Short mmCIF file of N, CA and C in Angstrom, two decimals:
data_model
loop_
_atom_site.label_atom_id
_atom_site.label_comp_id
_atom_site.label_asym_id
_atom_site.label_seq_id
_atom_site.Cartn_x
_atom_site.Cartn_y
_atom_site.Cartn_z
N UNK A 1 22.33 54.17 63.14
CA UNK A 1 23.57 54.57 63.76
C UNK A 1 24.51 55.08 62.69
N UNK A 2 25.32 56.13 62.97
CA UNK A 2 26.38 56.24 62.09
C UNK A 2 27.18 56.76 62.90
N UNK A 3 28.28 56.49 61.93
CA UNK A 3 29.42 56.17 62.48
C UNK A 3 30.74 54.95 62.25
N UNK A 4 31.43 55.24 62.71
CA UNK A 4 32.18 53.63 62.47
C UNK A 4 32.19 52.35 63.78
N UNK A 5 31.97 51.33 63.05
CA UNK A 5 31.66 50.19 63.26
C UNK A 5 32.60 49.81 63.99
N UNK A 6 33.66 49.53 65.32
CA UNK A 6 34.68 49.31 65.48
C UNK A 6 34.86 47.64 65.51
N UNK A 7 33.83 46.96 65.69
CA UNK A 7 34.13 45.61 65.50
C UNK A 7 34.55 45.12 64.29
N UNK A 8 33.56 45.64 62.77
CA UNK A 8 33.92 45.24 62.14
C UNK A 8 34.95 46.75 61.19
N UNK A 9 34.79 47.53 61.34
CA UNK A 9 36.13 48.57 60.96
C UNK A 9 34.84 49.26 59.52
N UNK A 10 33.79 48.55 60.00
CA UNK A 10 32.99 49.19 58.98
C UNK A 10 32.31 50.44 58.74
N UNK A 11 31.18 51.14 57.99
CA UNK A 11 31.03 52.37 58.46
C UNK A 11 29.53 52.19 58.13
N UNK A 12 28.71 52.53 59.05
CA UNK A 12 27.26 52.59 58.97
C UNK A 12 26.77 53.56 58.53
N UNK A 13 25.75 53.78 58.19
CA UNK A 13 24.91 54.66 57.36
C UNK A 13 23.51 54.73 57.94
N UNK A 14 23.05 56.06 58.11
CA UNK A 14 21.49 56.19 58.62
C UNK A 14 20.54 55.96 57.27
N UNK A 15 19.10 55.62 58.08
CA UNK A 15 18.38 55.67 56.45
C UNK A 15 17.61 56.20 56.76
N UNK A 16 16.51 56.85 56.48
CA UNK A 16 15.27 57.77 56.10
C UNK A 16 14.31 56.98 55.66
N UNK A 17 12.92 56.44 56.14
CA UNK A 17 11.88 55.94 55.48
C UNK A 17 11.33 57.21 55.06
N UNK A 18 10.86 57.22 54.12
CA UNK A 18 9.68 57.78 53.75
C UNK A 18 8.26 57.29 53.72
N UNK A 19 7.54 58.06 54.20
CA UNK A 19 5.66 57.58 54.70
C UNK A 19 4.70 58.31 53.75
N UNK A 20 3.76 57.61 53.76
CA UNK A 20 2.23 58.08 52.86
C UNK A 20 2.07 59.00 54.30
N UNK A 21 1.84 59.81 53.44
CA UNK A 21 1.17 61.02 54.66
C UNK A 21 -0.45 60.92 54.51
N UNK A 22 -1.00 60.65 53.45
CA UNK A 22 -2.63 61.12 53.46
C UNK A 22 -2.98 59.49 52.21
N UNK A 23 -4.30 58.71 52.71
CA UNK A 23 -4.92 57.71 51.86
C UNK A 23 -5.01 58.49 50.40
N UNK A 24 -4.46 57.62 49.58
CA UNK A 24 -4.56 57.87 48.16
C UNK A 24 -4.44 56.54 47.08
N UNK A 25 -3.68 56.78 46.07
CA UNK A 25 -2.87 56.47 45.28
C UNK A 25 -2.16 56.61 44.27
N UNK A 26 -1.67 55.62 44.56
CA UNK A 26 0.46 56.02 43.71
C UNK A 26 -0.18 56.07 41.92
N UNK A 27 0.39 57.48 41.45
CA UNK A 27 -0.15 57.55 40.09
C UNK A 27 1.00 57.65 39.11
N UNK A 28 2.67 57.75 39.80
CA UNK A 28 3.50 57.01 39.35
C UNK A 28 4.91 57.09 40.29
N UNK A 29 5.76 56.51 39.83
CA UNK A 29 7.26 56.39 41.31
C UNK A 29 8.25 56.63 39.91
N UNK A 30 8.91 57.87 40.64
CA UNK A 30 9.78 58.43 39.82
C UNK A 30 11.36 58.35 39.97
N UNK A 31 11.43 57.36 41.45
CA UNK A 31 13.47 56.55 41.69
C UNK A 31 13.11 54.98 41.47
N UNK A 32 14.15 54.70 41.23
CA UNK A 32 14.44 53.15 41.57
C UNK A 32 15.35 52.58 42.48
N UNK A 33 15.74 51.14 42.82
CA UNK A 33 16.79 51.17 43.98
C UNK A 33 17.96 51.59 43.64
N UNK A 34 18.87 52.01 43.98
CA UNK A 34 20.32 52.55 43.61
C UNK A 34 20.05 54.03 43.22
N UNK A 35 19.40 54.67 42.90
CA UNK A 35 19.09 55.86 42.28
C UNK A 35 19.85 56.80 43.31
N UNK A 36 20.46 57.92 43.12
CA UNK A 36 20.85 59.16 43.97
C UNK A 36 19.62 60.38 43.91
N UNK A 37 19.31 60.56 45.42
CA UNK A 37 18.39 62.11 44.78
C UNK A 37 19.06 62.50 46.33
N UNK A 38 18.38 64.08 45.87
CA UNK A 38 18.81 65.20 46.78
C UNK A 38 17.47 65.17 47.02
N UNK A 39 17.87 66.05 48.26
CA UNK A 39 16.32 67.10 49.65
C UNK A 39 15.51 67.54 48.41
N UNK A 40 14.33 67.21 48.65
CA UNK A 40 13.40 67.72 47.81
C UNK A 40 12.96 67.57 46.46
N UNK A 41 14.19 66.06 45.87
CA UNK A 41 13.37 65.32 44.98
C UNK A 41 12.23 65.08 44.49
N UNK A 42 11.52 64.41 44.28
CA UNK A 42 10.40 64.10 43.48
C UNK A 42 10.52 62.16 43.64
N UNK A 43 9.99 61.51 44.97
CA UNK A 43 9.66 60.37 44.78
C UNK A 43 8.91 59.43 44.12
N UNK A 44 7.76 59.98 44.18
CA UNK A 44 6.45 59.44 43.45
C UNK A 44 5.14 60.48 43.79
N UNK A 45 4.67 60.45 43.27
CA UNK A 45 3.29 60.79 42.94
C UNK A 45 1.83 60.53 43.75
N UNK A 46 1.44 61.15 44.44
CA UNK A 46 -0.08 60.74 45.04
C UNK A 46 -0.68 61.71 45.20
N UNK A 47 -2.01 60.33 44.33
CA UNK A 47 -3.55 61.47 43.91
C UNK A 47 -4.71 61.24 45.17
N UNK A 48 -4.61 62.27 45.82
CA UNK A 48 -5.95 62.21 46.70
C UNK A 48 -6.72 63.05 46.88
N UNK A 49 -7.93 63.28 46.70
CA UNK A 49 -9.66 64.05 46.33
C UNK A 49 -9.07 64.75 45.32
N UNK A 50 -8.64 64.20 44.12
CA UNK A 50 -8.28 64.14 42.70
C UNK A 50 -7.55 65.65 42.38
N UNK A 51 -6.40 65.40 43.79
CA UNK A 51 -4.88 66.46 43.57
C UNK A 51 -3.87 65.44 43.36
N UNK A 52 -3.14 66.16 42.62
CA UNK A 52 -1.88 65.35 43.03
C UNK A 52 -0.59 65.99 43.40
N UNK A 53 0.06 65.18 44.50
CA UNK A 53 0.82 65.48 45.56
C UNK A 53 2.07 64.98 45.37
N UNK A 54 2.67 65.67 45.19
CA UNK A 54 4.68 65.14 45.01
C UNK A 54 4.92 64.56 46.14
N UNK A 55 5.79 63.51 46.53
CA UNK A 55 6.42 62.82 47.70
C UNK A 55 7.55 63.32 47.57
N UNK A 56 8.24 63.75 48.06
CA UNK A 56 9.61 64.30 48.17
C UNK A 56 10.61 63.71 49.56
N UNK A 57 11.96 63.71 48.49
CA UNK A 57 12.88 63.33 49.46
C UNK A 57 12.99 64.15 50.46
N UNK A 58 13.06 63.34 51.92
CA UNK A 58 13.44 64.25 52.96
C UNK A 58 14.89 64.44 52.93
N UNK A 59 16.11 64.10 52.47
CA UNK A 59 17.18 63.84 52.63
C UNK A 59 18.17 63.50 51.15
N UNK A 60 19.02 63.96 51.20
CA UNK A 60 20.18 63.40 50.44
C UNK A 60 20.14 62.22 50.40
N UNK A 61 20.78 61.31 49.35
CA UNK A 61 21.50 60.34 49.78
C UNK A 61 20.81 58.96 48.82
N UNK A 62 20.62 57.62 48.68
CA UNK A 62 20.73 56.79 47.57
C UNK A 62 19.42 55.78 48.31
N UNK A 63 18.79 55.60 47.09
CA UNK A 63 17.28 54.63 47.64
C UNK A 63 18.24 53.58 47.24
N UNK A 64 17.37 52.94 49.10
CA UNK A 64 17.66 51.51 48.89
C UNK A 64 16.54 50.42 48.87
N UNK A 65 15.02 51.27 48.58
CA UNK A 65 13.83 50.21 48.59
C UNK A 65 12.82 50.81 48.19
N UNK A 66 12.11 50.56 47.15
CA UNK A 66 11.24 50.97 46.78
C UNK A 66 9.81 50.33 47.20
N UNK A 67 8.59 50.86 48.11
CA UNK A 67 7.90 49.99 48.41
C UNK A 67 6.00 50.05 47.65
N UNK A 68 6.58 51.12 46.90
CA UNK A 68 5.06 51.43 46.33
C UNK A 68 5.42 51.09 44.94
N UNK A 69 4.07 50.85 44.10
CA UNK A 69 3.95 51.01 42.49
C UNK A 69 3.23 51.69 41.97
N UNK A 70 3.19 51.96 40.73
CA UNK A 70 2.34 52.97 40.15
C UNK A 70 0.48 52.07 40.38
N UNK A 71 -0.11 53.02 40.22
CA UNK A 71 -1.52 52.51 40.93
C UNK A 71 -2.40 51.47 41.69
N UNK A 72 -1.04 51.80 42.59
CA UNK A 72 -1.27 50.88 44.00
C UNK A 72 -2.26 51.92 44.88
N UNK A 73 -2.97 51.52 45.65
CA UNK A 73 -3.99 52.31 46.93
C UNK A 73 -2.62 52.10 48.28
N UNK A 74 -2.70 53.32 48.80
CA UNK A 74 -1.95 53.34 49.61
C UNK A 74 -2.96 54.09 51.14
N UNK A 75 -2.07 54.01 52.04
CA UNK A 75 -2.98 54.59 53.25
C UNK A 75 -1.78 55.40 53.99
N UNK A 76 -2.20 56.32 54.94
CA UNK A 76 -0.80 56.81 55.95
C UNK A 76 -0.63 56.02 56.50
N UNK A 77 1.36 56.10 56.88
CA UNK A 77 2.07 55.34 57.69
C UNK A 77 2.50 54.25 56.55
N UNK A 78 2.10 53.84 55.36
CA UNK A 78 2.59 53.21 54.64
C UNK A 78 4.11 53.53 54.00
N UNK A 79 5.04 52.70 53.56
CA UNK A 79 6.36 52.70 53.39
C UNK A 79 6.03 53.01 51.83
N UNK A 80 7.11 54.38 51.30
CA UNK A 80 6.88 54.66 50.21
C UNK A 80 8.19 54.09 49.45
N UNK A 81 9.20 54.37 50.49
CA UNK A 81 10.63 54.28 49.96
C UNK A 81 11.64 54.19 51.25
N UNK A 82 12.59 53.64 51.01
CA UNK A 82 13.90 54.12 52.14
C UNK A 82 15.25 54.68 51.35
N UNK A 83 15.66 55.94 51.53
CA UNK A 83 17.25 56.66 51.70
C UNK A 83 18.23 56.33 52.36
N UNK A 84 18.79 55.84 51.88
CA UNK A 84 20.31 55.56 52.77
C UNK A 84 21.28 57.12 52.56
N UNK A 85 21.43 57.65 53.55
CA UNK A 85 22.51 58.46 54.12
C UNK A 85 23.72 58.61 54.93
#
């Protein structure tokens, strides 16, 4: 949701997961939490039938979770990262 919060006068923020699109693995993660990136960053790294594939931010805005490591096996639908926007 975004928007403001009227109960608490607060202001919410949308977030963006980012997903493993294709079985691989993470050959390195290039944000940490708090980090700022823009559209089309450079998240991390995945090698699959021995390419390797940039993860890129879908969105503006500040990681708030990092869920992969460097040569972890990952699968699709797996959580790479979340953006707060």
């Amino acid at each position: 949701m975004i928007g403001k919060d009227s109960r608490k006068g607060a202001w919410k923020l949308a977030r963006e997961t980012v997903e493993v699109p294709i079985t691989g693995k993470i050959i390195s993660v290039d944000v940490k939490v708090g980090d700022a990136v823009k559209e089309g960053d450079v998240i991390c790294v995945l090698e699959s039938m021995k390419m390797e594939n940039p993860m890129l931010a879908p969105v503006d805005g500040t990681v708030v979770e990092v869920k992969v490591a460097a040569d972890q096996v990952v699968k699709p639908g797996d959580v790479i990262a979340v953006i707060e926007y």
